[in-house]
Coordinates of C-alpha atoms in Angstrom, one line a residue:
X267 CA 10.0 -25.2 195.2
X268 CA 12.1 -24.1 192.2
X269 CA 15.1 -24.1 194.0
X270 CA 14.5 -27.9 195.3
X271 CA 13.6 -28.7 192.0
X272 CA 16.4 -27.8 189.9
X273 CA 18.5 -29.6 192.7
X274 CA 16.8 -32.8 192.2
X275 CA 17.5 -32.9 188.5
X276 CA 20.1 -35.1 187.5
X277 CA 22.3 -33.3 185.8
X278 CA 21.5 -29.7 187.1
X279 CA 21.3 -26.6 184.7
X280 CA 25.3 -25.8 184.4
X281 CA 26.2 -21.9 183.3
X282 CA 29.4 -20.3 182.4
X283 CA 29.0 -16.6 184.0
X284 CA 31.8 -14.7 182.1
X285 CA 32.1 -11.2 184.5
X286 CA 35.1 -9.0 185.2
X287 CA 33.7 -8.0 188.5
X288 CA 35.0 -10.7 190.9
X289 CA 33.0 -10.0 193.6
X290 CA 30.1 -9.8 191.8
X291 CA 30.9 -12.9 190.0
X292 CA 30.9 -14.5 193.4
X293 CA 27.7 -13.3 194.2
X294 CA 25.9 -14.7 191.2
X295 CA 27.4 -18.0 192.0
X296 CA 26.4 -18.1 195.2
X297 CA 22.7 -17.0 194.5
X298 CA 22.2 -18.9 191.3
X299 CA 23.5 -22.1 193.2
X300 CA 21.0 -21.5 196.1
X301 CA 18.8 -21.4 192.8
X302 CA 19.5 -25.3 191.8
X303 CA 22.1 -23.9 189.4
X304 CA 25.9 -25.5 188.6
X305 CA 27.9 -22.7 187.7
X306 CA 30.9 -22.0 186.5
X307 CA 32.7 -18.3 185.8
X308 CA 34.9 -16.9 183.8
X309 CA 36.3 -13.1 183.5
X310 CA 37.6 -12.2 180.6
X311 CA 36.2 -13.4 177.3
X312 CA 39.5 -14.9 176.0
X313 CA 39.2 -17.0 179.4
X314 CA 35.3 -18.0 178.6
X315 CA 36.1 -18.9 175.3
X316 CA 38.8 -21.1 176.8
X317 CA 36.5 -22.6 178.9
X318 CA 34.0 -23.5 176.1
X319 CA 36.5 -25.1 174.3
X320 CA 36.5 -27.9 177.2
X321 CA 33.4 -28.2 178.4
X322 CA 29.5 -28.3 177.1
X323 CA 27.2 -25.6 178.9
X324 CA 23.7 -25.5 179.0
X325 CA 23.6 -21.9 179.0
X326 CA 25.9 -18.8 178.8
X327 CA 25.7 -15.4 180.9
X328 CA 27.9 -12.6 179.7
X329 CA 28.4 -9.2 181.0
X330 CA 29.3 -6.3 178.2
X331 CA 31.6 -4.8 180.1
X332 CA 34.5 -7.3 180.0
X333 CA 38.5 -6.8 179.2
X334 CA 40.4 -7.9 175.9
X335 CA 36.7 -8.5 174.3
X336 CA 33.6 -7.2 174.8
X337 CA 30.1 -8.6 175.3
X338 CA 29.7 -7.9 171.4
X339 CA 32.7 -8.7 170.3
X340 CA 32.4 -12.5 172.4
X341 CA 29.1 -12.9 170.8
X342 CA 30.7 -12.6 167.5
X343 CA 33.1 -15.6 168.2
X344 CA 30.8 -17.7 169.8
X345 CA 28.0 -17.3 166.5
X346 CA 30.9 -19.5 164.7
X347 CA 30.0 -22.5 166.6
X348 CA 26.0 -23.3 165.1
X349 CA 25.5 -25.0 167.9
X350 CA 26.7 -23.2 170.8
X351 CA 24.4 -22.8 174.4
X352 CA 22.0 -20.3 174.6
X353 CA 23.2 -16.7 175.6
X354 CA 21.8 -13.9 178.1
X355 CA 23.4 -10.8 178.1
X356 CA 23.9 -8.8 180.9
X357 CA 24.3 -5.0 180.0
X358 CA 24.0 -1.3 181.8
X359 CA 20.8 0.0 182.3
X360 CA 19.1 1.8 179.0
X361 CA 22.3 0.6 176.7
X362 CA 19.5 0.5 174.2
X363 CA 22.4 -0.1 171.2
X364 CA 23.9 -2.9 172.6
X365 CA 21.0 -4.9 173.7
X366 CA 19.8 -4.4 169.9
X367 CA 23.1 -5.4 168.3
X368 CA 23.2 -8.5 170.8
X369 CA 19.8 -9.5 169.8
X370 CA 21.1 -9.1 166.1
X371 CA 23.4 -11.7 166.8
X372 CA 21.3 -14.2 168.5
X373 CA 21.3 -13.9 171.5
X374 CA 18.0 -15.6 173.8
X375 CA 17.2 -12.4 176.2
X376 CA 19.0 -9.9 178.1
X377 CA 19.4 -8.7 181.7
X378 CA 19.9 -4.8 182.8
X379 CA 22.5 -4.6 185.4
X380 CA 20.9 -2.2 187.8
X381 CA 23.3 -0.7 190.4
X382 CA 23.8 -3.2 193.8
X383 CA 22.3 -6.7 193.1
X384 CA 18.7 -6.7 192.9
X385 CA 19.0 -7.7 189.5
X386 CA 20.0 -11.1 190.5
X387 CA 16.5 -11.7 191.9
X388 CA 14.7 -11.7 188.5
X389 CA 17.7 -14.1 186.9
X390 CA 16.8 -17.2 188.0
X391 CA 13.0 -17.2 186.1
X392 CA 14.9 -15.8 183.0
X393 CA 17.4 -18.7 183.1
X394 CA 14.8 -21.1 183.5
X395 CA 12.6 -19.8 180.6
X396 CA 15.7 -19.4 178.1
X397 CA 16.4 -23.2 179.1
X398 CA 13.1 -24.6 178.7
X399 CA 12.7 -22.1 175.2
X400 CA 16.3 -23.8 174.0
X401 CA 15.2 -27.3 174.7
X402 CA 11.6 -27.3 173.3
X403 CA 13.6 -25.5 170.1
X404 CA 16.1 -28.5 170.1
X405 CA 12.8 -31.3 169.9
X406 CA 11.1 -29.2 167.7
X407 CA 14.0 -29.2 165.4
X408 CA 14.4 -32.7 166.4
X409 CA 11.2 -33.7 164.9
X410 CA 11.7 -31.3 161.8
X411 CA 14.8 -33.1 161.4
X412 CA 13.4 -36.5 161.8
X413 CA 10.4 -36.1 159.4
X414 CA 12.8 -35.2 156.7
X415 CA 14.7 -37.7 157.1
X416 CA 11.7 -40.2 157.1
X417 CA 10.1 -38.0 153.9
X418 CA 13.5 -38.7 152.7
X419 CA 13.4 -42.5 153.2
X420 CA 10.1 -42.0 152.3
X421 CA 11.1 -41.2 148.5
X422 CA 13.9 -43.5 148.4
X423 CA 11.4 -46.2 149.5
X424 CA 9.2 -44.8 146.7
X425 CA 12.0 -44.9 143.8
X426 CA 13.0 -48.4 145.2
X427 CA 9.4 -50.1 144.7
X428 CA 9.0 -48.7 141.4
X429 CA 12.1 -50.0 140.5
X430 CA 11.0 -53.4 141.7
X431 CA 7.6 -52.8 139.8
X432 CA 9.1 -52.0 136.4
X433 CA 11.7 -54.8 136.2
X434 CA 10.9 -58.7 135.6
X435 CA 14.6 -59.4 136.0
X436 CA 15.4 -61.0 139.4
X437 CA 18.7 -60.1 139.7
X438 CA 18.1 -56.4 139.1
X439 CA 15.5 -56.8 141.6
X440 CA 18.5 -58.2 144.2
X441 CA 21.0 -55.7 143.4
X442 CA 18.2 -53.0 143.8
X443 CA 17.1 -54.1 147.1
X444 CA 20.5 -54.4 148.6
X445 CA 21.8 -51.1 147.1
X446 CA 18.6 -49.5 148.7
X447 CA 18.6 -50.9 152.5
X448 CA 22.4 -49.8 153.0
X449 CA 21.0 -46.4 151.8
X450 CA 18.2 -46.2 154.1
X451 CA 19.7 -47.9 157.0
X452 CA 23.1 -46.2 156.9
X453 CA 24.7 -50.0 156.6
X454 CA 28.1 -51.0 156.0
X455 CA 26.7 -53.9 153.6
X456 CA 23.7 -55.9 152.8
X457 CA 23.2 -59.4 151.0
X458 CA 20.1 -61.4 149.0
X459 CA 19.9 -65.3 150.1
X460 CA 17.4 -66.9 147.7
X461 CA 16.4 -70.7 148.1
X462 CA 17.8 -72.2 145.4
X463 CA 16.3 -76.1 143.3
X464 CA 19.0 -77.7 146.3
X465 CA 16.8 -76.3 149.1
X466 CA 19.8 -74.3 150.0
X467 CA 19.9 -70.6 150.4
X468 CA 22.1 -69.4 147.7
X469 CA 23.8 -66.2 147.7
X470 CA 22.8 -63.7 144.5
X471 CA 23.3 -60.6 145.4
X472 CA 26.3 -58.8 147.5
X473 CA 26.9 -54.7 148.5
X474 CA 29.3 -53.6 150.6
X475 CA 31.5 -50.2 151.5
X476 CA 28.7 -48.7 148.5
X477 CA 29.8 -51.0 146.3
X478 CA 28.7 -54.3 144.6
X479 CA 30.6 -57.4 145.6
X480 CA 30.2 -60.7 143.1
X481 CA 28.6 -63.4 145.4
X482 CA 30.4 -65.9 146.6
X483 CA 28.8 -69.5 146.6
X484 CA 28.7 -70.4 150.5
X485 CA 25.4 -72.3 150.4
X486 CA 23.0 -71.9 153.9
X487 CA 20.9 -74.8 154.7
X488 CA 17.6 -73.9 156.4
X489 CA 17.9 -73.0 159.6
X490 CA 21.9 -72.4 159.5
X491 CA 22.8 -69.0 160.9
X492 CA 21.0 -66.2 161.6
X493 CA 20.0 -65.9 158.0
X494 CA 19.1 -69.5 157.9
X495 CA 17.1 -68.9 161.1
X496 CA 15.2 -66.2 160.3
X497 CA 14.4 -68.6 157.1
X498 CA 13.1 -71.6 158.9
X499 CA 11.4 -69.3 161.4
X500 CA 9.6 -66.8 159.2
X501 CA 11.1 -64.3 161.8
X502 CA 12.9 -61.3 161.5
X503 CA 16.1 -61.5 163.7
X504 CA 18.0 -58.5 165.3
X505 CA 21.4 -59.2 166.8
X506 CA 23.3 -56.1 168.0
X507 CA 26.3 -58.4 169.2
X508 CA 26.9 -60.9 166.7
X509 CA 29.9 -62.3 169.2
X510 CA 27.7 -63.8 171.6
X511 CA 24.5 -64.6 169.6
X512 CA 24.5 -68.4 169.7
X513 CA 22.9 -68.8 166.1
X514 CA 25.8 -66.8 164.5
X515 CA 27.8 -68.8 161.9
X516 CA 31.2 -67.5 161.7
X517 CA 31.5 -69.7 158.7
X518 CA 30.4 -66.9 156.5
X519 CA 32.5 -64.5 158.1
X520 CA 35.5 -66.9 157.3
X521 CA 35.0 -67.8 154.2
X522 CA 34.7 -63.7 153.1
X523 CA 37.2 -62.0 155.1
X524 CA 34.8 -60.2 157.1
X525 CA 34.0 -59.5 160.8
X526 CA 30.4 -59.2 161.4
X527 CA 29.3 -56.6 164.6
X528 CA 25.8 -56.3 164.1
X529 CA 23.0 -58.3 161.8
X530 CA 19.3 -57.7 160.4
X531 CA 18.0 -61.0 158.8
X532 CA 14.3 -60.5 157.0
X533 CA 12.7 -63.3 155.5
X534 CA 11.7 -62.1 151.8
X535 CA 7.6 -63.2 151.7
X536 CA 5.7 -63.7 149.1
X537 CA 2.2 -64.4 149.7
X538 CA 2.2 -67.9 150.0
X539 CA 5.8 -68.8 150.8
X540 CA 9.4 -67.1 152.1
X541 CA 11.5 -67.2 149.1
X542 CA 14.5 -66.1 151.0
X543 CA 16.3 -63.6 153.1
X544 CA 17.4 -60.1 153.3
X545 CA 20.1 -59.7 156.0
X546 CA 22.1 -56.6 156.7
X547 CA 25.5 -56.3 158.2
X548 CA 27.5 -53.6 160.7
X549 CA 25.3 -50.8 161.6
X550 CA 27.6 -47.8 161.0
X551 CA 26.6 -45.7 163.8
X552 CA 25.4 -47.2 166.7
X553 CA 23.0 -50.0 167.0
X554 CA 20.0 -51.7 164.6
X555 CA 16.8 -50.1 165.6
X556 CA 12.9 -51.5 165.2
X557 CA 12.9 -48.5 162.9
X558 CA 15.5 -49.9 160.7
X559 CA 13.4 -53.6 161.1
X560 CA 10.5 -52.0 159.8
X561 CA 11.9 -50.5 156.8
X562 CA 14.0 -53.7 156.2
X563 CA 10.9 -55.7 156.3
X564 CA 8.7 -53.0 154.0
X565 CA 11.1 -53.2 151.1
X566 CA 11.7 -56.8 152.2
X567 CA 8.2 -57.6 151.3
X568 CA 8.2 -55.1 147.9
X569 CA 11.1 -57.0 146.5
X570 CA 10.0 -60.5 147.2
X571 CA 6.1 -59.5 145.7
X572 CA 8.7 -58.3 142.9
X573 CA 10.7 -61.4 142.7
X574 CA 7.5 -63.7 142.2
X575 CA 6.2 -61.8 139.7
X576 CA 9.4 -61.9 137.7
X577 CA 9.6 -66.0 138.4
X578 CA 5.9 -65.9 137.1
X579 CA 6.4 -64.0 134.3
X580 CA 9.7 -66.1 133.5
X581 CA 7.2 -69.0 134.3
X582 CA 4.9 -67.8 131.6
X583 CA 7.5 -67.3 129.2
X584 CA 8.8 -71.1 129.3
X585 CA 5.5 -72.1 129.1
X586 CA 4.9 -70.4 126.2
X587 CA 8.1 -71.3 124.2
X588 CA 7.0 -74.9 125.0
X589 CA 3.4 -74.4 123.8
X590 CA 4.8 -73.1 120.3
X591 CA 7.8 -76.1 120.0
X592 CA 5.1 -78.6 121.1
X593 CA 2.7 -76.7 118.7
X594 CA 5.2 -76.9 116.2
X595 CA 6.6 -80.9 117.4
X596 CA 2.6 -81.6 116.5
X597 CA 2.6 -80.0 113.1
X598 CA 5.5 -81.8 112.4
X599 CA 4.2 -85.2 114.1
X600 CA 0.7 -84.5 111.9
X601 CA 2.4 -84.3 108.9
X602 CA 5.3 -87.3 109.3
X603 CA 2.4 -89.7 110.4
X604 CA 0.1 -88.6 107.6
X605 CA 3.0 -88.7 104.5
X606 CA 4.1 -92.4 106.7
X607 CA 0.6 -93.7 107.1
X608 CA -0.6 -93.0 103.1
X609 CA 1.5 -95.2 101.7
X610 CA 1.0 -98.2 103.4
X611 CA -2.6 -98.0 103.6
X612 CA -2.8 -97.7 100.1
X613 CA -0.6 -100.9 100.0
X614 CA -3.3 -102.3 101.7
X615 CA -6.5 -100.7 99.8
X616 CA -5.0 -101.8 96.7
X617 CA -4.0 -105.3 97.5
X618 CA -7.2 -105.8 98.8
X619 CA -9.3 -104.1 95.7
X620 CA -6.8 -106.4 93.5
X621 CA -8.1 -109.6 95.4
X622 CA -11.5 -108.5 94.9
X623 CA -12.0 -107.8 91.3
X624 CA -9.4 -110.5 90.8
X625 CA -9.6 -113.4 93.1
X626 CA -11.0 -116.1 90.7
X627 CA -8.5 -115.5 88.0
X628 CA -5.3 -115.1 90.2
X629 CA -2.8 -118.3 91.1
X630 CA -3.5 -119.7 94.6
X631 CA 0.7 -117.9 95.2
X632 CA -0.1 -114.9 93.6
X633 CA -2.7 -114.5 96.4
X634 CA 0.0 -115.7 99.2
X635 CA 1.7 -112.6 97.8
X636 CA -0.7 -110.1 98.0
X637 CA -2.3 -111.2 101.8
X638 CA 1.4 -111.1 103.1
X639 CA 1.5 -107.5 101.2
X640 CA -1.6 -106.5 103.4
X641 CA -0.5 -107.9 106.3
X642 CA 3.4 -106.6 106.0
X643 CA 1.8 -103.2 105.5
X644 CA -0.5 -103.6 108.2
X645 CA 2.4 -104.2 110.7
X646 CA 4.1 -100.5 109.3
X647 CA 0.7 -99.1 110.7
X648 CA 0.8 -100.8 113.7
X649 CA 4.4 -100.0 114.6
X650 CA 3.5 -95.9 113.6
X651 CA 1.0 -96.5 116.1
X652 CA 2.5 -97.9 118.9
X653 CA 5.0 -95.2 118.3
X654 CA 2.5 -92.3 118.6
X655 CA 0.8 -94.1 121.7
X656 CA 4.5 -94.1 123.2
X657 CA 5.0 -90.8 122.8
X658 CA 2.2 -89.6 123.9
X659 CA 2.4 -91.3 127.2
X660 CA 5.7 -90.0 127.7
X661 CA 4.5 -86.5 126.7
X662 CA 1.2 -86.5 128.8
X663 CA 2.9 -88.7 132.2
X664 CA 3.3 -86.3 135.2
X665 CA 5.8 -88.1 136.8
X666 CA 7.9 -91.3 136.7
X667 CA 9.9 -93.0 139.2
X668 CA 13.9 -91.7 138.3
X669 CA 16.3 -93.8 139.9
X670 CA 19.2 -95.9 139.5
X671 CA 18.4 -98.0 136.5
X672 CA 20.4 -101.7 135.4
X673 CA 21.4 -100.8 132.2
X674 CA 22.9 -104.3 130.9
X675 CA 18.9 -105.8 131.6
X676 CA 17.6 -102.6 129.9
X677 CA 20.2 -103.5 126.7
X678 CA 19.4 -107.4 126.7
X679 CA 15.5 -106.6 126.7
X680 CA 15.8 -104.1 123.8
X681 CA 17.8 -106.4 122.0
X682 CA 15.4 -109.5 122.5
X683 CA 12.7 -107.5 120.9
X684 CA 14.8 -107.1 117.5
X685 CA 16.4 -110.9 117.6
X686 CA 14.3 -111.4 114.0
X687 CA 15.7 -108.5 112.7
X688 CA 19.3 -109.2 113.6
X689 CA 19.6 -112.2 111.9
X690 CA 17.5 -111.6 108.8
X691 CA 20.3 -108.9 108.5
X692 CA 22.6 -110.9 109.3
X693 CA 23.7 -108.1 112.1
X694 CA 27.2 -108.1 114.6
X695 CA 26.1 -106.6 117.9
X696 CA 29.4 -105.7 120.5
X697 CA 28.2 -105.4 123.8
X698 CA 30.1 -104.4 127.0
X699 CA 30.1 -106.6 130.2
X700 CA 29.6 -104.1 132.7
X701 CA 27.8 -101.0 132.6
X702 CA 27.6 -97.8 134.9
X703 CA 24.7 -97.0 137.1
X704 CA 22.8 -94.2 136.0
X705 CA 19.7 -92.4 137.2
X706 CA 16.8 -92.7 134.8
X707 CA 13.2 -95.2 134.1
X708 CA 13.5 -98.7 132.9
X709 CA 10.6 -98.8 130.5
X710 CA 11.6 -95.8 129.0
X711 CA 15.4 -96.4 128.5
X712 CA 14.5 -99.9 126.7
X713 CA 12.7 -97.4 124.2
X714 CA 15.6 -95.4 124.0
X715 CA 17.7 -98.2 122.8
X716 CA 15.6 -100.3 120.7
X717 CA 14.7 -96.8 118.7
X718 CA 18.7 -96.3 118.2
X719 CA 19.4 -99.9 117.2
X720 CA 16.6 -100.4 114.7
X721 CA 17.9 -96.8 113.6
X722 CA 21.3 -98.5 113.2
X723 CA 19.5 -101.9 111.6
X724 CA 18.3 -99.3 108.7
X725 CA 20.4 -97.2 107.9
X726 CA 23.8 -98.6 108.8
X727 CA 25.6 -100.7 106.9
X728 CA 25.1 -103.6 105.2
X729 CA 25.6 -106.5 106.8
X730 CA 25.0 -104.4 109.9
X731 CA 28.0 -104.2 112.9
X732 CA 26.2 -102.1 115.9
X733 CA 28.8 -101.2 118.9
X734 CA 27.4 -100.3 122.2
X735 CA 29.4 -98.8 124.7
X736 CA 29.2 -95.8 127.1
X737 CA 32.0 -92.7 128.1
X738 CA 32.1 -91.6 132.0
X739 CA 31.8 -87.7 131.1
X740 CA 32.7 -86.4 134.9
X741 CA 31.3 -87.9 138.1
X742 CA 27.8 -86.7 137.5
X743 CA 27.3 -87.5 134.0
X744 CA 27.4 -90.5 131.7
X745 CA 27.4 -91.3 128.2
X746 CA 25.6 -94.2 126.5
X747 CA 26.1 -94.6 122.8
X748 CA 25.5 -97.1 119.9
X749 CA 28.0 -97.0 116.9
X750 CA 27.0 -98.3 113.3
X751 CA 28.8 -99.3 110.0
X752 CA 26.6 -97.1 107.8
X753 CA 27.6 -93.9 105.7
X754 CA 27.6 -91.4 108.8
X755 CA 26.0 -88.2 109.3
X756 CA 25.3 -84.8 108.1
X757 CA 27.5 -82.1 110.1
X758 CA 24.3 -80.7 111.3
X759 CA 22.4 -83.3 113.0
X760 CA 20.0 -81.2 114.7
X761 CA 17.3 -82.7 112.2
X762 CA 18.0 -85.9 112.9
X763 CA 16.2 -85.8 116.1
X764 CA 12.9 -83.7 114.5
X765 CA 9.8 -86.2 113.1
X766 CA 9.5 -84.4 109.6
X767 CA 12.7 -84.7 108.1
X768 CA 14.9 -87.5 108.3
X769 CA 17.9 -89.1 106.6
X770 CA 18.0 -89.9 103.2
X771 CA 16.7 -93.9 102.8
X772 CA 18.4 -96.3 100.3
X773 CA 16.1 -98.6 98.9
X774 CA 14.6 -101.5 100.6
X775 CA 15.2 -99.7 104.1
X776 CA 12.1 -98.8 105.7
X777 CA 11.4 -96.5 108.4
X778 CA 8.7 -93.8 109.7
X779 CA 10.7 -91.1 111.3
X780 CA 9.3 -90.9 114.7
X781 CA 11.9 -93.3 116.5
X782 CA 14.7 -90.3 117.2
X783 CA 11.9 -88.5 117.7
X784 CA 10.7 -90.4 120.5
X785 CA 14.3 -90.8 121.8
X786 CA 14.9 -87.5 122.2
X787 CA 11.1 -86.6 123.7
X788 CA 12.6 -89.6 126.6
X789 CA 15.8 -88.6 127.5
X790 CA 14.8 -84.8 127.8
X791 CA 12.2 -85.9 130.4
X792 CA 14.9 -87.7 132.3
X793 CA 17.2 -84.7 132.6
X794 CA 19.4 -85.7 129.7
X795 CA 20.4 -84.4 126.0
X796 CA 20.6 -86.5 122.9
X797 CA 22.9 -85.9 119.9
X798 CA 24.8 -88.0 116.8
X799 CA 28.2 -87.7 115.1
X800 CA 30.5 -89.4 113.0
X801 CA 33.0 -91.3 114.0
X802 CA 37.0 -91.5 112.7
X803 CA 36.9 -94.5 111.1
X804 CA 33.3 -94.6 109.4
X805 CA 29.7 -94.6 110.4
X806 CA 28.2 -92.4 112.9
X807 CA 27.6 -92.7 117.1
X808 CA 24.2 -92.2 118.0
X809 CA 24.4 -91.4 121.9
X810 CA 22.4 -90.0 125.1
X811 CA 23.3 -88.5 128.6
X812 CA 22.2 -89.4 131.8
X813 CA 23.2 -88.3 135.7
X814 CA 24.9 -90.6 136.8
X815 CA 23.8 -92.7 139.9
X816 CA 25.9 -92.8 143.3
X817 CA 26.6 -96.4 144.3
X818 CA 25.4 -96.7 147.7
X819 CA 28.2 -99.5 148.0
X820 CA 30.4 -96.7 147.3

């Protein structure tokens, strides 16, 4: 049954028998292949080394008794190689020294050579227990050698969350992660894909050859690729021949100078969404295994738990800042509206105590005087007011309707609302025919420009001469601006733009400090800045940015 056995097994049990004896040599063969055995023989050890050189064995037989070297001194050269067969010696009967110093050096058993061949009978059970001992040895040194390297992983996994845990910086977090998985995964290079405000996956974070590479922006639309796949899908995908997997871009691979083999694309989840992908690139050896998935997708999920943290954190940070500027924007409203509101409404208290105590004994035009005091007075309330109520509805409103706005309507409307005002100052106003379409909200623009032109009506000069024009920044920008005839600005104009402190007034000009104010509050919540400077020839250019608007005529 042993016999039959051995000869079913695909490949059988090959030996190298190293014996000077020919004959006997022979006889071994003969026997040990009856046996189930491949054999192979060899006799002298210079020849057996030879032979080992060439070919793999599953188990050596050597005789002592051999020419050029001995038994021993064979043993001795084969102990060089750490991974050389398993050896039997074959020695004469009661050679108690050299079956000692053979065990010394490692060898699995040994046979006494008894004279004729009856010796050969117990051989084939030794053979077959020295196999089976050598290959049980191998798995248990398999397994040793594969829990240390998962305890190994294990630790790197360890150091790599911790990492994650004690940063709130996203990028660090990317680097880490893609440092770490070409570590544990033995992987030529590895790369972060984030989703970015354009709904495209962005590139942040590059290694490669144990190295960091600066990413390159090649933008991934959901779904594109394998990355872009495993995105959409909230899958993980393996490809172990990137050449004939139909959702491979070679796009990527273009536009870097690369050649991919072999992929692993993760989809970075957070607990409520994918914020990305994790994809890994040329196994070095051999092919990605579900062992390298499932370590892909453990540190996968780490690092994006990581990630949202740090956005939340960040999150909580802007947050804060704006609490403390609005915080400090209301102090400085409070105060502006209290200091701008006292003095007309004591206008109007006294005027009205005057006409109290005093209304028999004052001239029918004295008292025209003093009612078109209250009521002048009255309006400054009015207007401070309507101001705060603006601003507040652009402060507290969630969400407008942004689009491409008609700015020469938006100018004519702000302009009809200060027609009294232009010609009791007897103003010049220089408007441009056409004007650029830009992305923005009506009401809110008209705001925007009857704030700067009454600005302008104030403090420019005297008679006013108000120029409004815009400048076409780059295709995505433009900006509007409104140019007066007054004295011009400070160098720093940042104040200009905050409610408590404002320009100095000349006399006669009256104003309450919250129009810039507003202005600036508008345009911020449209995606634009504000700002003022002087210009060459005298007065100052109050002005605002907008995105521009594409022209679907275009």
């Amino acid at each position: 049954m042993q016999q039959n056995s051995r000869a079913m097994q695909t490949p059988q049990p090959s030996i190298l028998y190293v014996e000077h004896d020919v004959a006997l040599a022979h006889l071994f063969k003969e026997q040990m292949e009856q046996e189930g055995f491949s054999v192979e023989l060899a006799h002298t050890g210079p020849e057996g080394l030879g032979v080992l050189n060439r070919k793999r064995y599953d188990l050596i037989i050597l005789d002592y008794q051999l020419p050029e070297l001995n038994g021993i001194q064979l043993l001795y050269k084969l102990m060089e190689n750490e991974n050389h067969p398993p050896t039997i010696m074959v020695t004469a009967e009661n050679d108690v020294t050299i079956v000692v110093e053979a065990l010394r050096l490692g060898i699995s058993d040994y046979i006494i050579k008894s004279t004729g061949a009856g010796y050969l009978q117990q051989v084939p059970s030794v053979i077959d227990r020295v196999i089976q001992d050598h290959r049980k040895q191998l798995e248990r040194d398999a397994i040793v050698q594969d829990l240390h390297e998962q305890n190994q992983k294990l630790a790197l996994l360890n150091r790599a969350t911790q990492i994650f845990t004690s940063t709130l910086d996203e990028d660090q977090i990317a680097s880490q992660l893609v440092s770490s998985i070409c570590e544990f995964t033995n992987t030529e290079g590895s790369s972060v894909w984030l989703l970015g405000a354009s709904e495209l996956l962005e590139c942040v974070a590059i290694y490669a050859n144990d190295e960091y590479v600066e990413p390159r922006h090649v933008p991934l639309a959901p779904g594109q690729g394998v990355a872009g796949w495993a995105f959409a899908n909230r899958e993980t995908v393996l490809v172990n021949d990137a050449a004939h997997e139909p959702r491979f871009s070679t796009s990527s691979d273009a536009k870097l100078n690369f050649r991919t083999r072999t992929l692993l694309a993760v989809p970075l989840r957070a607990p409520d969404r994918v914020l990305g992908v994790l994809e890994l690139v040329n196994k070095r050896s051999g092919k990605f295994t579900d062992a390298d998935r499932i370590l892909a997708e453990t540190l996968a999920v780490s690092a994006a738990i990581a990630i949202e943290n740090a956005r939340f954190f960040q999150d909580l940070n802007r947050q804060a800042e704006e609490l403390r500027l609005r915080n400090e924007e209301l102090d400085a409203f409070a105060h502006t509206v209290a200091h701008d509101l006292k003095t007309p409404l004591s206008l109007v208290a006294g005027y009205g105590d005057m006409l109290r105590e005093n209304f028999t004994f004052l001239h029918p035009d004295e008292v025209i005087v003093y009612l078109q005091q209250i009521i002048d007075n009255s309006m400054r309330m009015n207007d401070i007011i309507e101001s705060l109520l603006l601003l507040a509805g652009v402060r507290g409103a969630l969400a407008v309707e942004i689009g491409p706005v008609n700015m020469q309507s938006i100018v004519a409307e702000a302009i009809s609302r200060v027609e009294f005002m232009l010609v009791e100052r007897n103003a010049t106003v220089h408007i441009p025919d056409d004007w650029p379409l830009t992305m923005g909200y009506g009401p809110w623009l008209e705001e925007v420009w009857y704030n700067y032109i009454i600005n302008a009506l104030k403090y420019g000069g005297d008679p006013p001469e108000i120029t409004l024009g815009f400048d076409l920044l780059d295709g995505s920008r433009v900006r509007f601006w409104l140019i007066d005839n007054g004295p011009g600005v400070s160098d720093d104009t940042s104040h200009l733009f905050k409610p408590m402190l404002r320009a100095p007034r000349s006399e006669g000009r009256k104003g309450y400090g919250l129009g810039l104010s507003i202005v600036k509050r508008i345009v911020e919540r449209l995606q634009g800045a504000v700002g003022a400077e002087n210009v060459p020839n005298g007065g100052s250019r109050f002005y605002f940015i907008l995105p521009a608007a594409v022209d679907e005529a275009e």
